[in-house]
Tab-separated table of C-alpha atoms in Angstrom:
chain	number	residue	atom	x	y	z
N	1	MET	CA	13.576	12.177	14.566
N	2	GLU	CA	15.737	9.100	14.810
N	3	ILE	CA	15.475	6.662	11.925
N	4	SER	CA	15.347	2.938	12.592
N	5	PHE	CA	18.645	1.161	12.069
N	6	GLN	CA	16.966	-1.824	10.541
N	7	ARG	CA	14.067	-1.777	8.114
N	8	ALA	CA	11.542	-4.148	6.656
N	9	ILE	CA	8.921	-2.235	4.716
N	10	LYS	CA	5.817	-3.135	2.741
N	11	ILE	CA	5.580	-1.534	-0.675
N	12	ASP	CA	2.225	-0.603	-2.047
N	13	SER	CA	2.101	-0.155	-5.781
N	14	ALA	CA	-0.544	1.092	-8.168
N	15	ALA	CA	-0.014	-2.211	-9.977
N	16	ASN	CA	-2.287	-5.094	-8.990
N	17	PRO	CA	-0.747	-6.448	-5.753
N	18	TYR	CA	-2.237	-9.889	-6.272
N	19	THR	CA	-0.495	-10.508	-9.568
N	20	ASN	CA	1.164	-13.863	-9.128
N	21	TYR	CA	4.568	-13.072	-10.571
N	22	LYS	CA	6.590	-16.246	-9.970
N	23	ASP	CA	5.047	-16.632	-6.514
N	24	HIS	CA	7.638	-14.935	-4.284
N	25	LYS	CA	9.429	-12.765	-6.865
N	26	VAL	CA	8.895	-9.010	-6.904
N	27	ASP	CA	7.455	-7.793	-10.196
N	28	PRO	CA	9.992	-6.247	-12.628
N	29	ALA	CA	8.566	-2.681	-12.450
N	30	THR	CA	8.847	-2.568	-8.646
N	31	MET	CA	12.245	-4.289	-8.724
N	32	ALA	CA	13.559	-1.632	-11.159
N	33	VAL	CA	12.680	1.061	-8.593
N	34	ILE	CA	14.313	-0.903	-5.749
N	35	GLU	CA	17.491	-1.367	-7.830
N	36	THR	CA	17.997	2.399	-7.894
N	37	MET	CA	19.114	2.191	-4.263
N	38	LYS	CA	22.288	0.570	-5.600
N	39	GLY	CA	22.789	3.620	-7.816
N	40	TYR	CA	21.569	2.248	-11.135
N	41	SER	CA	18.627	0.608	-12.810
N	42	SER	CA	18.256	-1.055	-16.178
N	43	VAL	CA	14.962	0.794	-16.708
N	44	TYR	CA	15.791	4.384	-15.705
N	45	ASP	CA	18.463	6.720	-17.029
N	46	ARG	CA	21.363	7.675	-14.762
N	47	GLU	CA	19.858	10.944	-13.495
N	48	THR	CA	16.435	9.436	-12.766
N	49	SER	CA	18.057	6.425	-11.075
N	50	ARG	CA	20.130	8.758	-8.918
N	51	LYS	CA	17.074	10.821	-7.973
N	52	ILE	CA	14.946	7.792	-7.037
N	53	GLY	CA	17.799	5.992	-5.252
N	54	SER	CA	18.759	9.089	-3.244
N	55	PHE	CA	15.164	9.558	-2.123
N	56	LEU	CA	14.807	5.920	-1.017
N	57	ARG	CA	18.185	5.788	0.749
N	58	ALA	CA	17.518	9.071	2.561
N	59	HIS	CA	14.169	7.945	3.938
N	60	ILE	CA	14.910	4.308	4.571
N	61	GLY	CA	18.069	5.362	6.367
N	62	ASP	CA	20.044	2.151	6.742
N	63	TYR	CA	20.862	1.063	3.204
N	64	ASP	CA	24.358	-0.379	3.104
N	65	LYS	CA	26.108	-1.799	0.035
N	66	LYS	CA	27.394	-4.700	2.155
N	67	THR	CA	23.940	-5.875	3.238
N	68	GLY	CA	22.149	-4.528	0.156
N	69	VAL	CA	18.429	-4.947	-0.246
N	70	TYR	CA	16.470	-8.153	0.057
N	71	ALA	CA	13.117	-8.058	-1.744
N	72	ARG	CA	10.371	-10.661	-1.627
N	73	ARG	CA	6.675	-10.915	-2.457
N	74	ILE	CA	4.631	-12.210	0.467
N	75	ASP	CA	0.853	-12.609	0.383
N	76	GLY	CA	0.753	-10.728	-2.914
N	77	TYR	CA	2.693	-7.648	-1.755
N	78	PRO	CA	6.350	-6.747	-2.247
N	79	TYR	CA	8.495	-6.090	0.819
N	80	ILE	CA	12.010	-4.740	1.100
N	81	PHE	CA	14.458	-5.535	3.859
N	82	THR	CA	17.555	-3.381	4.402
N	83	GLY	CA	20.408	-3.210	6.898
N	84	GLU	CA	20.469	-5.948	9.520
N	85	GLU	CA	16.970	-6.997	8.469
N	86	ALA	CA	18.269	-7.851	4.969
N	87	LYS	CA	20.864	-10.172	6.522
N	88	LYS	CA	18.234	-11.797	8.750
N	89	ALA	CA	15.819	-12.192	5.829
N	90	ARG	CA	18.481	-13.914	3.731
N	91	GLU	CA	19.269	-16.270	6.627
N	92	ILE	CA	15.583	-17.108	7.097
N	93	ASN	CA	15.243	-17.816	3.374
N	94	GLN	CA	18.406	-19.942	3.311
N	95	ASN	CA	17.211	-21.954	6.316
N	96	ALA	CA	13.902	-22.609	4.540
N	97	ARG	CA	15.757	-23.730	1.415
N	98	SER	CA	17.888	-26.098	3.498
N	99	GLU	CA	14.753	-27.548	5.101
N	100	VAL	CA	13.204	-28.086	1.666
N	101	GLU	CA	16.372	-29.750	0.359
N	102	GLU	CA	16.403	-32.081	3.368
N	103	LEU	CA	12.710	-32.868	2.849
N	104	GLU	CA	13.275	-33.539	-0.860
N	105	GLN	CA	16.192	-35.820	-0.092
N	106	ARG	CA	14.179	-37.793	2.459
N	107	TYR	CA	11.233	-38.008	0.035
N	108	SER	CA	13.362	-39.153	-2.919
N	109	THR	CA	15.256	-41.817	-0.938
N	110	GLY	CA	12.102	-43.008	0.766
N	111	PRO	CA	11.631	-44.102	4.324
N	112	SER	CA	14.219	-46.194	6.113
N	113	SER	CA	13.271	-49.427	7.817
N	114	SER	CA	14.483	-48.035	11.137
N	115	MET	CA	11.775	-45.348	11.066
N	116	PRO	CA	8.483	-45.863	12.853
N	117	ARG	CA	5.760	-47.224	10.528
N	118	SER	CA	3.682	-44.019	10.772
N	119	LYS	CA	6.669	-41.935	9.627
N	120	GLN	CA	7.285	-44.341	6.714
N	121	VAL	CA	3.685	-43.902	5.546
N	122	GLU	CA	3.995	-40.095	5.829
N	123	LEU	CA	7.109	-40.029	3.672
N	124	LYS	CA	5.433	-42.119	0.973
N	125	SER	CA	2.439	-39.787	0.708
N	126	GLU	CA	2.805	-37.205	-2.076
N	127	SER	CA	0.073	-34.973	-0.651
N	128	LEU	CA	1.707	-34.950	2.794
N	129	HIS	CA	5.011	-34.143	1.108
N	130	ARG	CA	3.430	-31.093	-0.554
N	131	ILE	CA	1.891	-30.002	2.751
N	132	TYR	CA	5.239	-30.300	4.574
N	133	ARG	CA	6.921	-28.304	1.810
N	134	GLN	CA	4.232	-25.613	1.858
N	135	ASN	CA	4.455	-25.350	5.659
N	136	ILE	CA	8.184	-24.653	5.417
N	137	PHE	CA	7.475	-21.681	3.162
N	138	LEU	CA	4.570	-20.483	5.314
N	139	ARG	CA	6.846	-20.489	8.397
N	140	ARG	CA	9.489	-18.580	6.415
N	141	ASP	CA	6.976	-15.930	5.334
N	142	LYS	CA	5.622	-15.591	8.879
N	143	LYS	CA	9.139	-14.953	10.223
N	144	LEU	CA	9.770	-12.368	7.493
N	145	LEU	CA	6.478	-10.570	8.187
N	146	GLU	CA	7.323	-10.370	11.906
N	147	MET	CA	10.144	-7.967	10.973
N	148	VAL	CA	7.954	-5.583	8.950
N	149	GLU	CA	7.387	-2.082	10.315
N	150	ASP	CA	3.624	-2.321	10.371
N	151	GLY	CA	2.973	-0.623	13.696
N	152	ASP	CA	1.192	-3.682	15.088
N	153	THR	CA	2.838	-3.257	18.481
N	154	TYR	CA	3.411	-0.185	20.600
N	155	GLU	CA	7.187	-0.290	20.079
N	156	LYS	CA	7.080	-0.887	16.331
N	157	PRO	CA	6.928	2.024	13.895
N	158	HIS	CA	4.636	2.006	10.886
N	159	THR	CA	6.463	2.595	7.627
N	160	HIS	CA	4.809	2.567	4.236
N	161	LEU	CA	6.076	3.144	0.715
N	162	ARG	CA	3.707	3.666	-2.203
N	163	PHE	CA	4.985	3.539	-5.775
N	164	GLU	CA	2.763	5.264	-8.326
N	165	MET	CA	3.332	3.707	-11.739
N	166	ASP	CA	2.166	4.760	-15.184
N	167	ASP	CA	0.504	2.343	-17.618
N	168	SER	CA	3.881	1.216	-18.985
N	169	GLY	CA	5.189	0.314	-15.508
N	170	LYS	CA	7.435	3.362	-15.076
N	171	LEU	CA	7.532	5.204	-11.782
N	172	LYS	CA	5.571	8.471	-11.585
N	173	GLY	CA	6.084	9.101	-7.890
N	174	ILE	CA	6.766	7.738	-4.411
N	175	THR	CA	5.006	8.490	-1.152
N	176	TYR	CA	6.846	7.664	2.072
N	177	ASN	CA	5.008	7.626	5.417
N	178	TYR	CA	6.485	6.919	8.832
N	179	PHE	CA	4.943	7.231	12.250
N	180	LYS	CA	5.737	5.891	15.669
N	181	ARG	CA	4.429	6.375	19.181
N	182	GLU	CA	7.135	7.856	21.379
N	183	ASP	CA	6.672	9.040	24.955
N	184	GLY	CA	2.889	9.213	24.605
N	185	SER	CA	2.881	11.183	21.360
N	186	PHE	CA	3.176	10.426	17.668
N	187	VAL	CA	6.275	11.139	15.622
N	188	GLU	CA	5.319	11.399	11.985
N	189	LYS	CA	7.244	11.926	8.782
N	190	GLN	CA	5.989	12.063	5.221
N	191	ALA	CA	7.851	12.715	1.994
N	192	ASN	CA	6.960	12.621	-1.677
N	193	LEU	CA	8.974	12.284	-4.849
N	194	THR	CA	7.574	13.095	-8.267
N	195	ILE	CA	9.362	11.937	-11.400
């Protein structure tokens, strides 16, 4: 089976997915597991980090130290982006930040007299400012989710990672599932890691 050269994968964790950990940040327990792809983690010893990282790199298939891993929480769930998708995800995030900075600058300096009156009123409104800002982030998240391997189209594979955590937030195991429709049949792969 040929592995995708670019990946964006949803991570399911035994931890509560709706925990609002700094809005878009991935929770520390999940992030510690993701960090093992780089070869180390501040939470796990060297051997455990190697074992977890090797498993993830082998099944994700396109991890590259140059592009690294981009992780973000969207709609309450953590997602990882690797390979070319990590580069794209960073660009999408940077573009959203630039839009927000431009919006903040326009809001702080206020409307110019050369602007149409309706636009001047919009820029003065704090609630409209918040809505514009929120819409920038909603567009960013939509673009990121479009890259996820969720099998929502015929061409797109479905890839799923599940991290089983103990009560202290340490990894107990990982389940990896992949399936894709190819030439009228399903190609499926599943792997498990127990710590």
